[in-house]
Every structure is written in structure tokens, then in C-alpha cells.
PDB file of C-alpha atoms in Angstrom:
ATOM      1  CA  MET A   1      54.449  -3.090 -41.082  1.00 50.00           C
ATOM      2  CA  THR A   2      54.394  -1.860 -37.434  1.00 49.00           C
ATOM      3  CA  ASP A   3      51.582  -0.191 -35.757  1.00 50.00           C
ATOM      4  CA  THR A   4      52.509   3.200 -34.267  1.00 51.00           C
ATOM      5  CA  PRO A   5      49.988   5.204 -32.352  1.00 48.00           C
ATOM      6  CA  ASP A   6      48.509   8.146 -34.182  1.00 48.00           C
ATOM      7  CA  PRO A   7      49.710  11.298 -32.304  1.00 47.00           C
ATOM      8  CA  THR A   8      46.581  13.268 -33.460  1.00 46.00           C
ATOM      9  CA  ALA A   9      44.041  10.541 -32.218  1.00 45.00           C
ATOM     10  CA  ALA A  10      42.325  11.430 -29.062  1.00 42.00           C
ATOM     11  CA  GLU A  11      43.101   9.241 -26.187  1.00 41.00           C
ATOM     12  CA  PRO A  12      40.209   7.289 -24.698  1.00 40.00           C
ATOM     13  CA  THR A  13      38.880   8.992 -21.699  1.00 38.00           C
ATOM     14  CA  SER A  14      37.108   7.038 -18.826  1.00 36.00           C
ATOM     15  CA  ILE A  15      34.286   8.776 -17.035  1.00 37.00           C
ATOM     16  CA  GLU A  16      34.368   8.140 -13.413  1.00 38.00           C
ATOM     17  CA  PRO A  17      31.259   8.513 -11.517  1.00 38.00           C
ATOM     18  CA  GLY A  18      30.771  11.385  -9.197  1.00 38.00           C
ATOM     19  CA  PRO A  19      30.380  10.926  -5.497  1.00 42.00           C
ATOM     20  CA  THR A  20      27.246   8.970  -4.474  1.00 42.00           C
ATOM     21  CA  PRO A  21      24.986  11.263  -2.203  1.00 45.00           C
ATOM     22  CA  PRO A  22      25.227   9.994   1.311  1.00 48.00           C
ATOM     23  CA  ALA A  23      21.619   9.145   1.438  1.00 46.00           C
ATOM     24  CA  VAL A  24      22.164   6.423  -1.164  1.00 45.00           C
ATOM     25  CA  ALA A  25      25.814   5.597  -0.786  1.00 44.00           C
ATOM     26  CA  ALA A  26      26.976   1.985  -1.364  1.00 39.00           C
ATOM     27  CA  THR A  27      29.878   1.796   1.081  1.00 37.00           C
ATOM     28  CA  THR A  28      31.355   3.520   3.857  1.00 38.00           C
ATOM     29  CA  ALA A  29      35.079   2.697   4.390  1.00 39.00           C
ATOM     30  CA  ASP A  30      35.428   4.151   7.753  1.00 43.00           C
ATOM     31  CA  THR A  31      32.635   2.197   9.351  1.00 40.00           C
ATOM     32  CA  GLY A  32      33.751  -1.066   7.751  1.00 44.00           C
ATOM     33  CA  SER A  33      30.273  -2.247   6.715  1.00 47.00           C
ATOM     34  CA  THR A  34      28.260  -1.790   3.514  1.00 63.00           C
ATOM     35  CA  GLY A  35      26.009   1.433   3.284  1.00 84.00           C
ATOM     36  CA  TRP A  36      26.276   2.569   7.095  1.00 92.00           C
ATOM     37  CA  GLN A  37      26.522   6.367   7.323  1.00 94.00           C
ATOM     38  CA  LYS A  38      27.697   8.419  10.211  1.00 94.00           C
ATOM     39  CA  LEU A  39      26.173  11.474  11.522  1.00 94.00           C
ATOM     40  CA  PRO A  40      27.839  14.645  10.321  1.00 95.00           C
ATOM     41  CA  SER A  41      30.632  16.229  12.533  1.00 94.00           C
ATOM     42  CA  ARG A  42      28.289  19.323  13.095  1.00 94.00           C
ATOM     43  CA  ALA A  43      26.062  16.969  15.186  1.00 94.00           C
ATOM     44  CA  VAL A  44      28.666  16.416  17.983  1.00 94.00           C
ATOM     45  CA  LEU A  45      27.773  19.560  19.884  1.00 94.00           C
ATOM     46  CA  LEU A  46      24.069  18.739  19.813  1.00 94.00           C
ATOM     47  CA  CYS A  47      24.668  15.145  20.748  1.00 92.00           C
ATOM     48  CA  THR A  48      26.593  16.141  23.771  1.00 94.00           C
ATOM     49  CA  ILE A  49      24.416  19.066  24.891  1.00 93.00           C
ATOM     50  CA  ASP A  50      21.155  17.177  25.549  1.00 87.00           C
ATOM     51  CA  VAL A  51      22.902  14.531  27.631  1.00 91.00           C
ATOM     52  CA  SER A  52      25.141  16.878  29.438  1.00 95.00           C
ATOM     53  CA  LEU A  53      22.441  19.352  30.453  1.00 95.00           C
ATOM     54  CA  SER A  54      20.211  16.484  31.826  1.00 94.00           C
ATOM     55  CA  LEU A  55      23.038  14.851  33.723  1.00 96.00           C
ATOM     56  CA  ALA A  56      24.203  18.152  35.208  1.00 96.00           C
ATOM     57  CA  VAL A  57      20.751  18.990  36.423  1.00 96.00           C
ATOM     58  CA  VAL A  58      20.434  15.542  38.058  1.00 96.00           C
ATOM     59  CA  PHE A  59      23.808  15.582  39.616  1.00 96.00           C
ATOM     60  CA  ALA A  60      23.406  19.156  40.754  1.00 96.00           C
ATOM     61  CA  ILE A  61      20.102  18.459  42.624  1.00 95.00           C
ATOM     62  CA  ALA A  62      21.651  15.232  44.174  1.00 94.00           C
ATOM     63  CA  GLY A  63      24.734  17.223  45.255  1.00 93.00           C
ATOM     64  CA  VAL A  64      22.609  20.070  46.916  1.00 93.00           C
ATOM     65  CA  VAL A  65      20.371  17.432  48.656  1.00 93.00           C
ATOM     66  CA  LEU A  66      23.367  15.462  49.974  1.00 91.00           C
ATOM     67  CA  GLY A  67      25.155  18.495  51.068  1.00 89.00           C
ATOM     68  CA  VAL A  68      22.328  20.251  52.760  1.00 88.00           C
ATOM     69  CA  LEU A  69      21.279  16.931  54.555  1.00 89.00           C
ATOM     70  CA  THR A  70      24.748  16.115  55.743  1.00 87.00           C
ATOM     71  CA  VAL A  71      26.522  19.400  56.570  1.00 81.00           C
ATOM     72  CA  GLY A  72      24.613  22.579  55.707  1.00 80.00           C
ATOM     73  CA  SER A  73      23.314  25.015  53.101  1.00 80.00           C
ATOM     74  CA  TRP A  74      26.764  26.400  51.938  1.00 84.00           C
ATOM     75  CA  VAL A  75      28.178  23.024  51.566  1.00 86.00           C
ATOM     76  CA  GLY A  76      25.006  22.068  49.637  1.00 87.00           C
ATOM     77  CA  ILE A  77      25.640  24.828  47.114  1.00 89.00           C
ATOM     78  CA  ALA A  78      29.194  23.848  46.594  1.00 91.00           C
ATOM     79  CA  SER A  79      28.333  20.121  46.291  1.00 93.00           C
ATOM     80  CA  GLY A  80      25.477  21.099  43.865  1.00 93.00           C
ATOM     81  CA  LEU A  81      28.019  22.984  41.722  1.00 94.00           C
ATOM     82  CA  SER A  82      30.529  20.063  41.828  1.00 95.00           C
ATOM     83  CA  GLY A  83      27.691  17.699  40.977  1.00 95.00           C
ATOM     84  CA  ALA A  84      26.744  19.896  37.931  1.00 96.00           C
ATOM     85  CA  LEU A  85      30.233  19.777  36.641  1.00 97.00           C
ATOM     86  CA  LEU A  86      30.673  16.085  37.342  1.00 97.00           C
ATOM     87  CA  GLY A  87      27.261  15.434  35.563  1.00 96.00           C
ATOM     88  CA  ALA A  88      28.223  17.736  32.447  1.00 97.00           C
ATOM     89  CA  GLY A  89      31.560  15.904  32.140  1.00 97.00           C
ATOM     90  CA  ILE A  90      29.878  12.385  32.246  1.00 96.00           C
ATOM     91  CA  GLY A  91      27.079  13.618  29.924  1.00 95.00           C
ATOM     92  CA  THR A  92      29.792  14.941  27.384  1.00 96.00           C
ATOM     93  CA  TRP A  93      31.497  11.622  27.370  1.00 95.00           C
ATOM     94  CA  ILE A  94      28.192   9.665  26.996  1.00 94.00           C
ATOM     95  CA  GLY A  95      27.134  12.180  24.196  1.00 93.00           C
ATOM     96  CA  LEU A  96      30.316  11.645  22.343  1.00 95.00           C
ATOM     97  CA  ARG A  97      29.997   7.961  22.487  1.00 94.00           C
ATOM     98  CA  ARG A  98      26.344   8.163  21.280  1.00 92.00           C
ATOM     99  CA  TYR A  99      27.450  10.330  18.402  1.00 95.00           C
ATOM    100  CA  ARG A 100      30.176   7.858  17.292  1.00 95.00           C
ATOM    101  CA  ASN A 101      27.968   4.863  17.612  1.00 94.00           C
ATOM    102  CA  THR A 102      24.773   6.193  15.838  1.00 95.00           C
ATOM    103  CA  LEU A 103      24.728   4.867  12.181  1.00 95.00           C
ATOM    104  CA  TRP A 104      22.117   4.763   9.468  1.00 95.00           C
ATOM    105  CA  ARG A 105      21.565   3.285   6.036  1.00 94.00           C
ATOM    106  CA  LEU A 106      18.988   3.127   3.292  1.00 90.00           C
ATOM    107  CA  ASP A 107      19.209   0.254   0.908  1.00 88.00           C
ATOM    108  CA  ALA A 108      16.945  -2.044  -1.118  1.00 85.00           C
ATOM    109  CA  HIS A 109      15.664  -3.689   2.064  1.00 85.00           C
ATOM    110  CA  GLY A 110      14.603  -0.402   3.851  1.00 88.00           C
ATOM    111  CA  PHE A 111      15.840   2.257   6.337  1.00 91.00           C
ATOM    112  CA  ALA A 112      18.020   0.935   9.222  1.00 93.00           C
ATOM    113  CA  VAL A 113      19.333   2.733  12.343  1.00 94.00           C
ATOM    114  CA  ARG A 114      22.093   1.293  14.382  1.00 95.00           C
ATOM    115  CA  ARG A 115      22.775   2.649  18.019  1.00 93.00           C
ATOM    116  CA  GLY A 116      24.513   1.635  21.179  1.00 88.00           C
ATOM    117  CA  VAL A 117      27.951   0.843  22.329  1.00 79.00           C
ATOM    118  CA  ALA A 118      27.609  -2.041  24.890  1.00 81.00           C
ATOM    119  CA  TRP A 119      24.254  -3.085  23.790  1.00 88.00           C
ATOM    120  CA  GLN A 120      23.895  -2.387  20.049  1.00 90.00           C
ATOM    121  CA  ARG A 121      20.285  -2.043  18.804  1.00 92.00           C
ATOM    122  CA  GLU A 122      19.553  -2.127  15.011  1.00 92.00           C
ATOM    123  CA  THR A 123      16.145  -1.263  13.775  1.00 90.00           C
ATOM    124  CA  LEU A 124      15.175  -1.888  10.182  1.00 90.00           C
ATOM    125  CA  VAL A 125      12.018  -0.382   8.652  1.00 88.00           C
ATOM    126  CA  PRO A 126      11.092  -2.231   5.547  1.00 88.00           C
ATOM    127  CA  LEU A 127      10.141   0.045   2.681  1.00 86.00           C
ATOM    128  CA  THR A 128       6.679  -1.628   2.433  1.00 85.00           C
ATOM    129  CA  ARG A 129       5.998  -0.765   6.224  1.00 86.00           C
ATOM    130  CA  VAL A 130       6.539   3.013   5.876  1.00 87.00           C
ATOM    131  CA  GLN A 131       3.267   4.892   6.470  1.00 88.00           C
ATOM    132  CA  HIS A 132       4.445   8.498   6.480  1.00 88.00           C
ATOM    133  CA  LEU A 133       7.410  10.634   7.143  1.00 91.00           C
ATOM    134  CA  ASP A 134       8.146  13.741   9.342  1.00 92.00           C
ATOM    135  CA  LEU A 135      11.173  16.077   9.178  1.00 94.00           C
ATOM    136  CA  LYS A 136      11.803  18.238  12.260  1.00 95.00           C
ATOM    137  CA  HIS A 137      13.998  21.141  12.513  1.00 93.00           C
ATOM    138  CA  GLY A 138      14.708  22.499  16.007  1.00 92.00           C
ATOM    139  CA  PRO A 139      16.201  26.041  16.458  1.00 94.00           C
ATOM    140  CA  LEU A 140      19.595  24.644  17.293  1.00 93.00           C
ATOM    141  CA  GLN A 141      19.465  22.214  14.412  1.00 94.00           C
ATOM    142  CA  ARG A 142      18.555  24.863  11.960  1.00 94.00           C
ATOM    143  CA  LEU A 143      21.660  26.796  13.016  1.00 94.00           C
ATOM    144  CA  ARG A 144      23.862  23.764  12.443  1.00 94.00           C
ATOM    145  CA  GLY A 145      22.103  22.587   9.081  1.00 95.00           C
ATOM    146  CA  LEU A 146      20.653  19.400  10.770  1.00 96.00           C
ATOM    147  CA  ALA A 147      17.339  17.748  11.136  1.00 96.00           C
ATOM    148  CA  THR A 148      15.454  14.892  12.691  1.00 95.00           C
ATOM    149  CA  LEU A 149      13.816  12.315  10.464  1.00 95.00           C
ATOM    150  CA  VAL A 150      10.855  10.374  11.809  1.00 93.00           C
ATOM    151  CA  VAL A 151       9.659   7.338   9.820  1.00 92.00           C
ATOM    152  CA  HIS A 152       6.140   6.204  10.917  1.00 90.00           C
ATOM    153  CA  THR A 153       5.459   2.501  10.340  1.00 87.00           C
ATOM    154  CA  ALA A 154       2.521   0.193  10.032  1.00 80.00           C
ATOM    155  CA  GLY A 155       2.150  -1.745  13.358  1.00 73.00           C
ATOM    156  CA  THR A 156       1.609  -1.066  16.916  1.00 67.00           C
ATOM    157  CA  ARG A 157       4.857  -1.751  18.604  1.00 71.00           C
ATOM    158  CA  HIS A 158       7.694   0.716  18.007  1.00 72.00           C
ATOM    159  CA  ASN A 159       5.546   2.296  15.283  1.00 85.00           C
ATOM    160  CA  ALA A 160       8.066   5.140  14.638  1.00 88.00           C
ATOM    161  CA  VAL A 161      11.752   5.215  14.097  1.00 89.00           C
ATOM    162  CA  SER A 162      13.510   8.619  14.437  1.00 90.00           C
ATOM    163  CA  ILE A 163      17.158   9.593  14.040  1.00 92.00           C
ATOM    164  CA  ASP A 164      18.325  12.963  15.407  1.00 93.00           C
ATOM    165  CA  HIS A 165      20.793  15.339  14.059  1.00 94.00           C
ATOM    166  CA  LEU A 166      21.024  14.131  10.457  1.00 94.00           C
ATOM    167  CA  ASP A 167      22.447  16.477   7.835  1.00 95.00           C
ATOM    168  CA  ALA A 168      19.399  18.468   6.739  1.00 94.00           C
ATOM    169  CA  GLN A 169      19.956  17.594   3.064  1.00 94.00           C
ATOM    170  CA  ASP A 170      20.469  13.915   3.763  1.00 92.00           C
ATOM    171  CA  ALA A 171      17.223  14.034   5.733  1.00 94.00           C
ATOM    172  CA  GLU A 172      15.262  15.633   2.903  1.00 94.00           C
ATOM    173  CA  ARG A 173      17.059  13.001   0.411  1.00 92.00           C
ATOM    174  CA  LEU A 174      15.849  10.125   2.623  1.00 91.00           C
ATOM    175  CA  ARG A 175      12.301  11.538   3.093  1.00 91.00           C
ATOM    176  CA  GLU A 176      11.997  12.060  -0.766  1.00 90.00           C
ATOM    177  CA  ARG A 177      13.378   8.517  -1.526  1.00 88.00           C
ATOM    178  CA  LEU A 178      11.297   6.812   1.174  1.00 87.00           C
ATOM    179  CA  GLY A 179       8.272   8.974   0.083  1.00 84.00           C
ATOM    180  CA  ARG A 180       8.673   7.977  -3.589  1.00 80.00           C
ATOM    181  CA  GLN A 181       8.623   4.283  -2.531  1.00 69.00           C
ATOM    182  CA  LEU A 182       5.517   5.028  -0.468  1.00 64.00           C
ATOM    183  CA  ASP A 183       3.794   6.677  -3.570  1.00 63.00           C
ATOM    184  CA  HIS A 184       4.898   3.792  -5.703  1.00 62.00           C
ATOM    185  CA  ASP A 185       3.486   1.291  -3.385  1.00 59.00           C
ATOM    186  CA  GLU A 186       0.265   3.125  -3.187  1.00 60.00           C
ATOM    187  CA  ASP A 187      -0.090   3.271  -7.008  1.00 58.00           C
ATOM    188  CA  ALA A 188       0.529  -0.460  -7.419  1.00 57.00           C
TER     189      ALA A 188
END
């Protein structure tokens, strides 16, 4: 007697889990390390604007001062404009590097933020040290669906960790999850 499959029998189905929300994702393939999340692509513009404007103003002022002191007022204006363009260009480059090298994760140990290119700095806030949480939405962030999460901690040195330009939904999920942990610790 041979076993033949019953054509009317339903085939076994496997249920694959849906995508894990970014705020609690287990692995990020493109960062190469467990749990590290990148800022959303919508954050590139805001990451570059704040650095570009600052450097454009500084370079413009330096250009005007150097131009006026060395040659005259018209040269000062021209060198101020050139300095502003140079500062904006350098600021854009720095902002893009800052965007690419800002990562965050939330795991069983706590909330961690990694920043930096040449000098990388990683800050870990253990879940037990979280005191309270703030979400900030500036006008440009609201237009782009972004937010800033500020995690206030127990202690005196570096008593707050913030990460700018998170996806607004990720920031809310992070706040809720960290807040639940905070409520759970207070109840215990």
C-alpha cells in the first residue's frame, strides 16, 4: 500500500510574523549590528539645515571682517557671500555625515544612542534609570513627521539623553515603551 497525498486535504500553512515595529526591531541588516536603527530619510534635510545655517553665518561674518579689514567694504561683502556659501557647503557635508552616523536602539538593557564619525560616542540609559520622558515637535519637524525624544535620567552628570529627528511614530512608541517600564518599576 502506497501513501498518496489527498488532493482535497488542505496544505499546511505557515504564518510568518509581520514586520516588527522599528522601535522594538531585533536586527537591522544595513547597520550590521543587532537592533541599531537609523534616522528616517525624511530627517536628512533637517540634519543638514541646522549645521549649514550655523556655519554659513560664522563663515559669512569671518569673510566680511577679513574683507573689510584687508581691502575694503565691497570686497568685504563679496568675501562674506563667499564665506556663507563655503560654510553652507561644509555644513551640508557635516550634516549628512551626522545623519548617517546617528543610530539608536531599545532593547532589554535600555535605550542607547550612538553618534559620531571619527570619535564615536555611545550612550546607554538603563531602563531602571529613566525618570521621565519628553517629546518635542518643532514646526519643521511636524511638517516632516519627525520628533525629538528626550529621556531624563536619574543622576547629575548627563542627566538627559535626546535624539533629534526620529520618526514621530517611533518616538511615540519609544516613549510609551519606556513609560510602561517606568510605571512598572514604580508599581513594584
